[in-house]
Coordinates of C-alpha atoms in Angstrom, one line a residue:
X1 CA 109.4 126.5 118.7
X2 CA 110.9 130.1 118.6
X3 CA 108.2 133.0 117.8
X4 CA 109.3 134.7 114.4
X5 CA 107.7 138.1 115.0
X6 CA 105.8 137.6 112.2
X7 CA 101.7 137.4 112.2
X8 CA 100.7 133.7 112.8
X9 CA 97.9 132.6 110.4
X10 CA 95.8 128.8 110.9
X11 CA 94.8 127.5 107.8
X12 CA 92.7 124.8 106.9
X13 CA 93.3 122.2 103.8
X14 CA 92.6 118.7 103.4
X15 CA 94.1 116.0 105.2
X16 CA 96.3 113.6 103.3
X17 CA 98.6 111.9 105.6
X18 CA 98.4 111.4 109.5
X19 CA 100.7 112.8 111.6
X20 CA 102.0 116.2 113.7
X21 CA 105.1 117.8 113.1
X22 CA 106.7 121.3 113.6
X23 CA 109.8 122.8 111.8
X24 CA 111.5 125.2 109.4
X25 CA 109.6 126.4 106.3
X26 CA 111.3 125.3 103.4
X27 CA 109.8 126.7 100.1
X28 CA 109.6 123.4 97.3
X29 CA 109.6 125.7 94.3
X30 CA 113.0 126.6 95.4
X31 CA 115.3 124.5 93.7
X32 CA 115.3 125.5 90.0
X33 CA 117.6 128.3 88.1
X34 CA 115.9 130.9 86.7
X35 CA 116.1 131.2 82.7
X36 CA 115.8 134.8 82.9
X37 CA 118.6 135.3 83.8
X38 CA 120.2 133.2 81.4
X39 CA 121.6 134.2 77.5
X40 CA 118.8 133.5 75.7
X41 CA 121.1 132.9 72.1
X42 CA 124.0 130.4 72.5
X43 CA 127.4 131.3 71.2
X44 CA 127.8 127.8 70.3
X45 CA 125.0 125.3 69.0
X46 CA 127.3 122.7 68.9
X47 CA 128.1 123.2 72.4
X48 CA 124.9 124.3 73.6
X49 CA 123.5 120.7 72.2
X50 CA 126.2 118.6 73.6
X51 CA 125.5 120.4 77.4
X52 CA 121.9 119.0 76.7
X53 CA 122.3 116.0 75.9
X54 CA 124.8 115.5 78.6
X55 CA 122.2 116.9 81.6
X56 CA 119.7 114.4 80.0
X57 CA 122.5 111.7 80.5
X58 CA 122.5 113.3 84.4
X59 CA 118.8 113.4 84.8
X60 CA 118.4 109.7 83.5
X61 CA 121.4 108.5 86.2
X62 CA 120.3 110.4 89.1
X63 CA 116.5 108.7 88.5
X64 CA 117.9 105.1 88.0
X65 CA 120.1 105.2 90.9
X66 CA 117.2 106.4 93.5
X67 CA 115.2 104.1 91.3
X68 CA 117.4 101.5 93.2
X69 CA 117.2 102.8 96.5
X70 CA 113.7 103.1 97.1
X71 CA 110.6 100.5 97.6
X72 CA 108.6 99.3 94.7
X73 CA 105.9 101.7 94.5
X74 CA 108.1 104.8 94.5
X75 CA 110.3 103.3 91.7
X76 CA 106.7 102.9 89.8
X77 CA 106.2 106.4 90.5
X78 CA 109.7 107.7 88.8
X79 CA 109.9 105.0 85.7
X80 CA 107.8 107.3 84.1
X81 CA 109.6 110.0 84.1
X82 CA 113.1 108.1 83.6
X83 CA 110.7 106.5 80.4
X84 CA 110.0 110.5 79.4
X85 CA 113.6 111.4 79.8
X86 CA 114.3 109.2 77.5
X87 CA 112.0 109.2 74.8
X88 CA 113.8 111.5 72.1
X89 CA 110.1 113.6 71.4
X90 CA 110.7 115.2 74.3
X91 CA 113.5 117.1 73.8
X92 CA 113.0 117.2 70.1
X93 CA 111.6 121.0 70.2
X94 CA 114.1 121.6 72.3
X95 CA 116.6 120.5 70.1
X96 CA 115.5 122.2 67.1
X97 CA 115.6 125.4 69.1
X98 CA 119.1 125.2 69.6
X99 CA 120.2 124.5 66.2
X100 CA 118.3 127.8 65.4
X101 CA 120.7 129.5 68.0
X102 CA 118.7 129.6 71.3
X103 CA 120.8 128.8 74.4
X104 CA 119.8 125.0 75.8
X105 CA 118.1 126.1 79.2
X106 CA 116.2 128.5 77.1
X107 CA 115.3 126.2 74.4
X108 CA 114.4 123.1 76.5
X109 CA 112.3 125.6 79.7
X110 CA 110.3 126.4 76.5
X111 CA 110.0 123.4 75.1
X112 CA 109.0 121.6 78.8
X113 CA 106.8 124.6 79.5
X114 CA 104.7 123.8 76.2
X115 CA 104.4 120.4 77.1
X116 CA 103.2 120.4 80.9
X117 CA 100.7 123.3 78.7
X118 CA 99.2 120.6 76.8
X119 CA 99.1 118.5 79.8
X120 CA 97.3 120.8 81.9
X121 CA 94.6 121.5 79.2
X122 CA 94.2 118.0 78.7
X123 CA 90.4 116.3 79.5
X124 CA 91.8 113.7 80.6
X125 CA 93.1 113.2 84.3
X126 CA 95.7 110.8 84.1
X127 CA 97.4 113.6 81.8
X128 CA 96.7 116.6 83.7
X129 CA 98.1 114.6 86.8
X130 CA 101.7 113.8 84.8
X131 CA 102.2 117.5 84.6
X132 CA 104.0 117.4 87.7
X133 CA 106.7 114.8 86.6
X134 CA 107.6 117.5 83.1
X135 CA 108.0 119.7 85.6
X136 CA 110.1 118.0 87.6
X137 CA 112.0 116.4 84.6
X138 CA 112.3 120.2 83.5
X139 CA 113.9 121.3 87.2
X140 CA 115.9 118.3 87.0
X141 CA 117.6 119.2 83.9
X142 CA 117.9 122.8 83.9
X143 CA 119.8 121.7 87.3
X144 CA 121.7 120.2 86.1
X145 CA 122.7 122.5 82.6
X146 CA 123.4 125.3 85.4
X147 CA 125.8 123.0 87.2
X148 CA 126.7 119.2 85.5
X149 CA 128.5 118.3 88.7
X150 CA 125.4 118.9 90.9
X151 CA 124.2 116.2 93.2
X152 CA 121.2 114.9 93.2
X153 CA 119.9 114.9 97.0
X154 CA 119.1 118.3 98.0
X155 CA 119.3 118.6 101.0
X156 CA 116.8 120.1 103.9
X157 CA 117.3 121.0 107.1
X158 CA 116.0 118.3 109.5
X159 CA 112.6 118.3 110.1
X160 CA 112.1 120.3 108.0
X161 CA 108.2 121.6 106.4
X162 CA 108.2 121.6 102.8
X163 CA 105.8 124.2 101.2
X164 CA 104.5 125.1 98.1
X165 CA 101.9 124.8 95.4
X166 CA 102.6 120.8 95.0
X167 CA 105.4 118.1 95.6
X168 CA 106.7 115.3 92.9
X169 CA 107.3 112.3 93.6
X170 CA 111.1 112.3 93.8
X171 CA 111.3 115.9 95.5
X172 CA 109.4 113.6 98.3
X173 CA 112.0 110.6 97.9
X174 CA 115.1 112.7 97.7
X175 CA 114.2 114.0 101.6
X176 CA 115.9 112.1 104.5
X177 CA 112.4 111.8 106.7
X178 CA 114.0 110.0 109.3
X179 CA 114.7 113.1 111.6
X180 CA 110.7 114.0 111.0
X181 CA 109.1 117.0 108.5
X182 CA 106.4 117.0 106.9
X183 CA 104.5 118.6 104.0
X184 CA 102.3 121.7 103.2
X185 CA 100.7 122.6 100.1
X186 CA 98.4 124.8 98.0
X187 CA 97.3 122.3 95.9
X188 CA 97.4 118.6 95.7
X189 CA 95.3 115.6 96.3
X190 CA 95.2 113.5 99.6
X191 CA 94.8 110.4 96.9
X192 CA 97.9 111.2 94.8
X193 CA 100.7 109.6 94.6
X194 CA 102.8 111.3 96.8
X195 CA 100.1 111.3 99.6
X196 CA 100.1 107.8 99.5
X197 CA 103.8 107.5 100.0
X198 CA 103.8 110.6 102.7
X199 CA 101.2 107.8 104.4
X200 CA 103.8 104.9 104.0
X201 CA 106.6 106.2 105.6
X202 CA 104.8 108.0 108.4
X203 CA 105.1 111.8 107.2
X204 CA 102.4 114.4 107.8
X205 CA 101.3 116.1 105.0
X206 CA 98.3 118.7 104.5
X207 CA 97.0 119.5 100.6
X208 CA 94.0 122.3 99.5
X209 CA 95.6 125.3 101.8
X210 CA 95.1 127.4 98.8
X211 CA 97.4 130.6 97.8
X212 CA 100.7 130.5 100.1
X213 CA 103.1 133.2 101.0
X214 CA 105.5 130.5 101.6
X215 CA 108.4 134.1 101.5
X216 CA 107.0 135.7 104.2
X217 CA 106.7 132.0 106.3
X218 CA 109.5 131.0 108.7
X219 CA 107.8 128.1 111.1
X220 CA 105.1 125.8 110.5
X221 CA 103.2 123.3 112.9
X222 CA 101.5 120.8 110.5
X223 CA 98.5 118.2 111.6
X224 CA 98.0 115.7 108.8
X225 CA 95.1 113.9 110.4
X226 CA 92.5 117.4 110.7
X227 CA 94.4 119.0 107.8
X228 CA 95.3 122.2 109.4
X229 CA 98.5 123.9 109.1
X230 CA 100.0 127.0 111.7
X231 CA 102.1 129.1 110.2
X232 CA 104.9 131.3 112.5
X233 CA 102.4 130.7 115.3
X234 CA 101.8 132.6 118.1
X235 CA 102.1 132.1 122.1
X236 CA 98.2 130.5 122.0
X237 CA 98.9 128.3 119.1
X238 CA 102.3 126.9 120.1
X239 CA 100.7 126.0 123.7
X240 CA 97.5 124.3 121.3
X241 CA 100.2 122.5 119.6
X242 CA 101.7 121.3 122.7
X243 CA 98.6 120.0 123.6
X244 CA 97.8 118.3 120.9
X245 CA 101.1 116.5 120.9
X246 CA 100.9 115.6 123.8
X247 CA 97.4 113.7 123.5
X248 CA 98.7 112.3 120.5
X249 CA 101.6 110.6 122.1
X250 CA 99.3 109.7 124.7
X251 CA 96.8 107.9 122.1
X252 CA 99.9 106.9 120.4
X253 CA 100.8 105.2 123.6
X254 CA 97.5 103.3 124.3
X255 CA 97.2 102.4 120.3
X256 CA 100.5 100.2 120.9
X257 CA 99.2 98.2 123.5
X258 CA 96.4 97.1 120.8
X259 CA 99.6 95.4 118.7
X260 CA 99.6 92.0 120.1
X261 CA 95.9 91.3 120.4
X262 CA 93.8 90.2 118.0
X263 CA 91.6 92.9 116.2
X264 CA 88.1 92.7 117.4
X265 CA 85.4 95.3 117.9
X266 CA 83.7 96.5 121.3
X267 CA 81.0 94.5 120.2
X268 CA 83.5 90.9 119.9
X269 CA 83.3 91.0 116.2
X270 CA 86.6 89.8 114.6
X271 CA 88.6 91.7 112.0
X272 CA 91.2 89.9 110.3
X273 CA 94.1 93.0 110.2
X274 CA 96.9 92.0 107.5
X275 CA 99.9 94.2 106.0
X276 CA 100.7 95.4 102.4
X277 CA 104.2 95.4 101.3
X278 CA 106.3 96.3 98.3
X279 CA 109.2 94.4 99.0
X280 CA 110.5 91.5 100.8
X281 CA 112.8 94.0 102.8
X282 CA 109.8 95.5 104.8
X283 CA 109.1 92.5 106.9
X284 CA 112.4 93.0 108.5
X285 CA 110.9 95.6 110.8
X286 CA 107.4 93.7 111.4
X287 CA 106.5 91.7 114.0
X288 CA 104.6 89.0 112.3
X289 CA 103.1 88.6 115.6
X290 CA 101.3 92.2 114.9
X291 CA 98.9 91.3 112.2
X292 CA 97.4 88.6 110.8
X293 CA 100.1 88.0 107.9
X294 CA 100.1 89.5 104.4
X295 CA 97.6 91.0 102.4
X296 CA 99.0 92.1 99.5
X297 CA 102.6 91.5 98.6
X298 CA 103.6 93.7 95.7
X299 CA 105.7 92.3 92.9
X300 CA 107.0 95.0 90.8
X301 CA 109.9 95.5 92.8
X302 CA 111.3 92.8 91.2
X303 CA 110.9 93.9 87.5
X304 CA 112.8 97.4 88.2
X305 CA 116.3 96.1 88.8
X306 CA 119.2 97.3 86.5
X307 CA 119.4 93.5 85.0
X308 CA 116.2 94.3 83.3
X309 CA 113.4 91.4 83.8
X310 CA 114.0 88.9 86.6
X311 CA 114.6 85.1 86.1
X312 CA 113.5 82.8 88.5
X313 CA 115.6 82.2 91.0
X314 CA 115.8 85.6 92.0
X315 CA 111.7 85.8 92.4
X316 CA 111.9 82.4 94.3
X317 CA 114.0 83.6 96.6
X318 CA 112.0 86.9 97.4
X319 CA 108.4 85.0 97.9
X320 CA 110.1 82.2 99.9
X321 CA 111.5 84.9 102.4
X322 CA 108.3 86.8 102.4
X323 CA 106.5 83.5 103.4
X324 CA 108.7 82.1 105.8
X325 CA 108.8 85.3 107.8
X326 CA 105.1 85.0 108.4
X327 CA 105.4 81.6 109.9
X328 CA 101.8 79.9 108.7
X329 CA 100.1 82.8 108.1
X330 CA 98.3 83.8 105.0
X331 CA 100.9 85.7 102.2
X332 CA 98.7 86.8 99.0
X333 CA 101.2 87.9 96.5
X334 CA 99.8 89.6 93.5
X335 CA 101.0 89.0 90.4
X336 CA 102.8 91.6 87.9
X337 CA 101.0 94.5 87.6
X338 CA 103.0 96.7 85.1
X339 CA 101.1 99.5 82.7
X340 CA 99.1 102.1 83.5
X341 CA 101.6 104.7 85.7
X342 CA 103.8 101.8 85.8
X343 CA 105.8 101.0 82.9
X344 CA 108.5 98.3 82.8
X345 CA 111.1 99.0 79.9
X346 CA 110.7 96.0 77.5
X347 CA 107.7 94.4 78.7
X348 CA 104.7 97.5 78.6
X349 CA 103.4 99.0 75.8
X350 CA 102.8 103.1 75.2
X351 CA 99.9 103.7 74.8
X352 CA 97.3 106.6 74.9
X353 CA 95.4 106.0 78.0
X354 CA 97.4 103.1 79.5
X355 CA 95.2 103.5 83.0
X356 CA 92.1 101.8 80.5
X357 CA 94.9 99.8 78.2
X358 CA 97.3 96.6 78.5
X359 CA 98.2 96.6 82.1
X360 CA 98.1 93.7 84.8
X361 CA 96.4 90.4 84.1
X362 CA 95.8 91.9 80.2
X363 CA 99.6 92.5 79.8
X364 CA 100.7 89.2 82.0
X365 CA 98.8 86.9 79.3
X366 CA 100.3 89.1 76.7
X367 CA 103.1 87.9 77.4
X368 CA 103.0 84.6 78.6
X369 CA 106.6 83.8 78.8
X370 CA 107.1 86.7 81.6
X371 CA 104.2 85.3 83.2
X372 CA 105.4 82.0 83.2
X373 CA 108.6 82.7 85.0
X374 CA 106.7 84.2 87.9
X375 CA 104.1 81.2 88.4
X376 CA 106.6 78.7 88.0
X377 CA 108.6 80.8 90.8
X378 CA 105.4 81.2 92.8
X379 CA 104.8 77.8 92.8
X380 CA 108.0 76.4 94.2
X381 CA 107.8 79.4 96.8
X382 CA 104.4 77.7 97.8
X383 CA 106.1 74.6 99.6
X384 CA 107.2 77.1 102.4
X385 CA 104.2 79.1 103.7
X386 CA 101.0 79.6 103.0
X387 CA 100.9 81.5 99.7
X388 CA 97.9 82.4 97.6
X389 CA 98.4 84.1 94.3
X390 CA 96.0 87.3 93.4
X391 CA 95.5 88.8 90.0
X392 CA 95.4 92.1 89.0
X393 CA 92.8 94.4 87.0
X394 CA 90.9 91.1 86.2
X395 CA 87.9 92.4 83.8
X396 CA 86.9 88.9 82.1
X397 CA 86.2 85.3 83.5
X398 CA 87.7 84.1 81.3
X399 CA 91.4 85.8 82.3
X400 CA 90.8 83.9 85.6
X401 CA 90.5 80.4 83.9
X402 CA 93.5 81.2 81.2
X403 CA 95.9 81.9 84.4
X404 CA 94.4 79.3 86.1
X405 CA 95.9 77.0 83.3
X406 CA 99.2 78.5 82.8
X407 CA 99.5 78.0 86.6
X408 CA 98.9 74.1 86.3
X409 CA 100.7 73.6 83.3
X410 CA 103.8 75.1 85.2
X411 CA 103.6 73.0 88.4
X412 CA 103.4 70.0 86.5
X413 CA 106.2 71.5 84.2
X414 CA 108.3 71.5 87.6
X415 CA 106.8 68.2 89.0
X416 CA 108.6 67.0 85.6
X417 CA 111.8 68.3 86.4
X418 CA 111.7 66.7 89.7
X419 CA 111.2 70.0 91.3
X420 CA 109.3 70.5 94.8
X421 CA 106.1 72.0 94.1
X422 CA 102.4 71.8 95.7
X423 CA 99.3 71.5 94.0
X424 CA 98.0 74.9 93.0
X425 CA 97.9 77.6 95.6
X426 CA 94.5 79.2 96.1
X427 CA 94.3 82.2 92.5
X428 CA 91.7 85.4 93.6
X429 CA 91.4 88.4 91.9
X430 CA 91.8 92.2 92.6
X431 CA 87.8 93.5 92.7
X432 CA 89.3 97.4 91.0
X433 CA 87.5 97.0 88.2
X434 CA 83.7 98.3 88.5
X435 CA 82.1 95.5 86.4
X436 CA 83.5 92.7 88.8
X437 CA 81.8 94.7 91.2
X438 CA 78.7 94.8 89.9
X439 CA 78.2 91.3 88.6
X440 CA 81.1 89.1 91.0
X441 CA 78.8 86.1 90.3
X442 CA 80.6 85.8 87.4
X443 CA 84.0 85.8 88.6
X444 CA 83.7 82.3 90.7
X445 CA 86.4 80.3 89.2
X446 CA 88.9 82.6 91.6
X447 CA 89.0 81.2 94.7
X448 CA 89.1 84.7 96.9
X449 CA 88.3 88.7 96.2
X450 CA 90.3 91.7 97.3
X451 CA 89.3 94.3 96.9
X452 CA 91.8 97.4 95.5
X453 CA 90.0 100.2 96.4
X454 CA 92.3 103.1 95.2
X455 CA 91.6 102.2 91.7
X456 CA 87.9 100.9 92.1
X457 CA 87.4 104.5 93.6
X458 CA 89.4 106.1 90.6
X459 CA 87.1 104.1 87.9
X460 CA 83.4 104.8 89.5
X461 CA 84.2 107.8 90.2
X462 CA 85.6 108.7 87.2
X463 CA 88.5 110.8 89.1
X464 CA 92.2 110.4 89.0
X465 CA 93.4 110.0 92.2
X466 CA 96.5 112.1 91.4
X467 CA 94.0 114.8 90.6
X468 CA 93.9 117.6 92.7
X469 CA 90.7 119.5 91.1
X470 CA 88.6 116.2 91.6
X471 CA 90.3 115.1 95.4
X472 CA 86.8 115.3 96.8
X473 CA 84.8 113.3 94.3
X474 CA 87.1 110.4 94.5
X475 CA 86.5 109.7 97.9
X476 CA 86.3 105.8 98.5
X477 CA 83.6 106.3 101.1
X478 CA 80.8 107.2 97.9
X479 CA 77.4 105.2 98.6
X480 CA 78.2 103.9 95.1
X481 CA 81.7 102.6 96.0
X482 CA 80.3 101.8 99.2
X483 CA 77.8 99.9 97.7
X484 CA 79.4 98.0 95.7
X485 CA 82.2 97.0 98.1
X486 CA 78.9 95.4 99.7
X487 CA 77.7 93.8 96.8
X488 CA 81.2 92.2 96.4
X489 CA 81.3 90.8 100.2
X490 CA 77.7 89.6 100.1
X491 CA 78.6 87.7 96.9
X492 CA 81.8 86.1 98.3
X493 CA 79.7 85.3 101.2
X494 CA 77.1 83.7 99.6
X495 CA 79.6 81.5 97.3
X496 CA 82.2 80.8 99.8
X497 CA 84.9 83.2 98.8
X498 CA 86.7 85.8 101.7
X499 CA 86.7 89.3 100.9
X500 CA 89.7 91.2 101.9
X501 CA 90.2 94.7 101.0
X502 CA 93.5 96.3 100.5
X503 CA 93.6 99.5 99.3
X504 CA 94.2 102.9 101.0
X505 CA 90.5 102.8 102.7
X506 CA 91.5 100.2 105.3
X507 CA 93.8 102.6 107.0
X508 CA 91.6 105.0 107.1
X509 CA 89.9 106.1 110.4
X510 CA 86.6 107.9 108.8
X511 CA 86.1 104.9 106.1
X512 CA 86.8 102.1 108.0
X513 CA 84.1 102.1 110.6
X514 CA 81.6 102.1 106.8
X515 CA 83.6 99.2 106.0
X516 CA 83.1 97.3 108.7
X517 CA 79.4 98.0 108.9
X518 CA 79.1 96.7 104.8
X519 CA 80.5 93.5 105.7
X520 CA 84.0 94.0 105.7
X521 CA 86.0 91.7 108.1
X522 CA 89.3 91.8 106.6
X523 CA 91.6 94.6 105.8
X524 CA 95.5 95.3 104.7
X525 CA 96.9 97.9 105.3
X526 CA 100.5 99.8 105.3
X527 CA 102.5 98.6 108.7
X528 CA 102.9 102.1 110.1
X529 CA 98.8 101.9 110.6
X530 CA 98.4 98.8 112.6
X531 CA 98.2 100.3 116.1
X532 CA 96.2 102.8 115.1
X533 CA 93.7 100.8 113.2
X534 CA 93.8 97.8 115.5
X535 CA 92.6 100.6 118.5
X536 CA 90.1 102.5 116.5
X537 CA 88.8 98.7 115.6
X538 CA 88.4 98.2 119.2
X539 CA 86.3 101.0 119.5
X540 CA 84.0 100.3 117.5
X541 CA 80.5 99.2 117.6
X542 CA 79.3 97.6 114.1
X543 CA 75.4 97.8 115.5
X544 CA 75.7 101.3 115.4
X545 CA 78.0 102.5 112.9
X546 CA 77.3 103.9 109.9

């Protein structure tokens, strides 16, 4: 790394995503035109409207098409902001603006700037954190109404450190992190969105560094597992880099040799180690000899496609390669779980606070002909592996035994038809809701628990995890959501039910080791941890840990 000349600073922030990386500085907040020093009264409403409603066109293309091109919980990320785009309220003010003569960038900065106002002053976290997609929908289209031909990648040099106050999600998607980078910024929340992708694909990424003179910055050296961030440094700090990265590769080293064994801890205790995935394309580059086979298979993938909902053929086809790629070993594929931050056009419903309305199990048996498509795909998918079917945001026995009987009535719909299909698959449930928790005795007609602990966290806690202001109250390692995570495994213990836990805490070298000490024996986690996990596992000693 070249010294800039300029004074080196080490800052400290929170870490959000594992990883060391050194590059260029590239500033985030660089991408949009200023509309001061734009006419401010359009010569033409006419034309002025017509240039909206064309960049609107542009912004809703550009999202669909990386919509397309990237796994299934980034497209979740960016159908709400394709869903704003085109919802006509937004742009309403905007609109009525312009008629009154303002120039369209004018009018509809204003009008997006009011907006992610409201947001922000909302009480309500799941509000407050949507403030960064207006703004990038407002980038987006003032982009575009500076120059309709622009493209949308923009592109950064390789390896690039992108800083600034915070990131969107497809600022993060539209960067090729192949050749490395990684992220640096004064705000944000290890537990957004973003973080969570940064974590998936391997990228470093640092939040909480507080006020930034990204200007001034040149180089950066950024550690995403301690959460400190070098900026231009000096002679000493480039040699403590090289250090570090060089017992990192070292550790990196000895993790991999931890890939083909069997997970146990120093103390011979056995930890099933299983892999989440958002689409059947991710197995490709898995050794299904490196984990213990799937713990989570998302399905939302499949309800994102430009054909709209998916018939069942094309579902079929994505479990059955899903199972036969882990040759015998458990696959648990979890049912649609559309709503909340994850609309589906023509199948969720707007509502107010759709993180507490009809999303997952609730808006499955709302619509039981959607659902019905899935199970009866599900089931013929079940003659090739071993499947079991989970259920999402389950909050009522009772949803358990209505699925339960959908399920059956479709494999002997099939059975009818002549149709290969098994008896019914083992059904669990997702434990992210706190009342299964607290009282799982009443959940026993599912046959398994696992247990989502990004949005358990979320709920006891009472903070968004795309919150930034309340990053360190939603922490899943809480006594509460510890002990309930506890109460949960004792339960399935005592009734004969496995535990499994698949959220974002299983890949997590300070949680984990509190996991595994409350009971835990199973975990799923994203395929870029498993060496790592599998040798901190091995380090371990449950007698002793806390």
């Amino acid at each position: 790394m070249v010294q800039t000349g300029r004074q080196a600073e080490k800052r400290k922030g929170r870490a959000a995503s594992p990883g060391l990386a050194s590059g260029p500085v590239v500033p985030i907040e660089d991408v949009a035109p200023r509309t001061e020093a734009m006419t401010a009264v359009a010569a033409d409403p006419a034309a002025e409207l017509a240039s909206l409603a064309q960049a609107l066109e542009g912004a809703s293309s550009q999202l669909a098409a990386l919509i397309d091109r990237v796994d299934a919980d980034a497209a979740e990320m960016l159908e709400f902001q394709l869903a704003m785009i085109e919802d006509e309220e937004l742009s309403a003010p905007a609109v009525a603006a312009i008629t009154d003569g303002a120039a369209a960038p004018v009018a509809f900065a204003a009008a997006l700037d009011a907006a992610i106002a409201g947001y922000l002053a909302s009480d309500d976290d799941y509000f407050r954190a949507r403030s960064a997609d207006l703004s990038d929908i407002r980038d987006r289209v003032l982009r575009l109404l500076a120059d309709p031909g622009m493209a949308e990648r923009r592109e950064s040099p390789k390896g690039a450190i992108l800083v600034g106050v915070d990131i969107t999600p497809s600022r993060f998607l539209e960067v090729d992190w192949s050749a490395g980078g990684a992220i640096a910024l004064a705000e944000g929340s290890p537990s957004s969105h973003v973080a969570m992708l940064a974590r998936a694909r391997g990228v470093p990424m640092v939040t909480g560094l507080g006020v930034l003179d990204i200007d001034e910055r040149a180089v950066a050296i950024v550690d995403g597992e301690t959460g400190t961030v070098w900026f231009d440094p000096d002679a000493a700090m480039q040699a403590e880099h090289e250090a570090l990265r060089a017992r990192r590769a070292h550790e990196a080293d000895a993790a991999r040799a931890y890939l083909d064994k069997p997970a146990r801890t120093a103390c011979g205790e056995a930890v099933s180690v299983m892999v989440n995935i958002a689409e059947p394309d991710e197995v490709d580059g898995i050794d299904p000899a490196h984990c213990d086979g799937v713990g989570l298979m998302r399905t939302e993938f499949l309800f994102h496609g430009p054909g709209g909902l998916p018939d069942e053929e094309t579902q079929y086809r994505a479990y059955r390669k899903v199972l036969e790629w882990a040759g015998g070993r458990s696959v648990t594929i979890r049912t649609l779980d559309a709503g909340g931050d994850k609309p589906v056009p023509g199948l969720t419903i707007a509502e107010a606070n759709p993180f507490l309305g009809c999303r997952g199990i609730r808006l499955s048996l709302l619509r039981p002909g959607v659902f019905r498509v899935q199970l009866r795909a599900l089931a013929r998918a079940a003659v090739h592996g071993n499947l079991q079917v989970m259920l999402p945001m389950v909050s009522r026995p009772e949803e358990v035994g209505r699925a339960g009987e959908l399920f059956d009535a479709c494999i002997a719909e099939l059975r009818a038809e002549g149709v290969e299909a098994v008896r019914r698959p083992p059904l669990g449930i997702m434990v992210e809701v706190p009342c299964v928790a607290i009282t799982p005795e009443r959940f026993l007609a599912a046959d398994f628990f696992s247990i989502g602990s990004n949005d358990l966290t979320q709920y006891v806690m009472a903070a968004g995890r795309d919150s930034a202001e309340v990053a360190e109250i939603g922490r899943a390692d809480d006594p509460a959501v510890l002990a309930l995570v506890e109460a949960t495994v004792r339960a399935g213990e005592a009734a004969e039910r496995s535990v499994s836990l698949c959220g974002d805490a299983g890949s997590d070298l300070d949680v984990l080791p509190k996991l595994l000490a409350r009971g835990v024996r199973r975990v799923s986690i994203a395929p870029a941890a498993l060496a790592r996990v599998k040798a901190s596992i091995a380090a371990m000693r449950l007698d002793t840990d806390g």
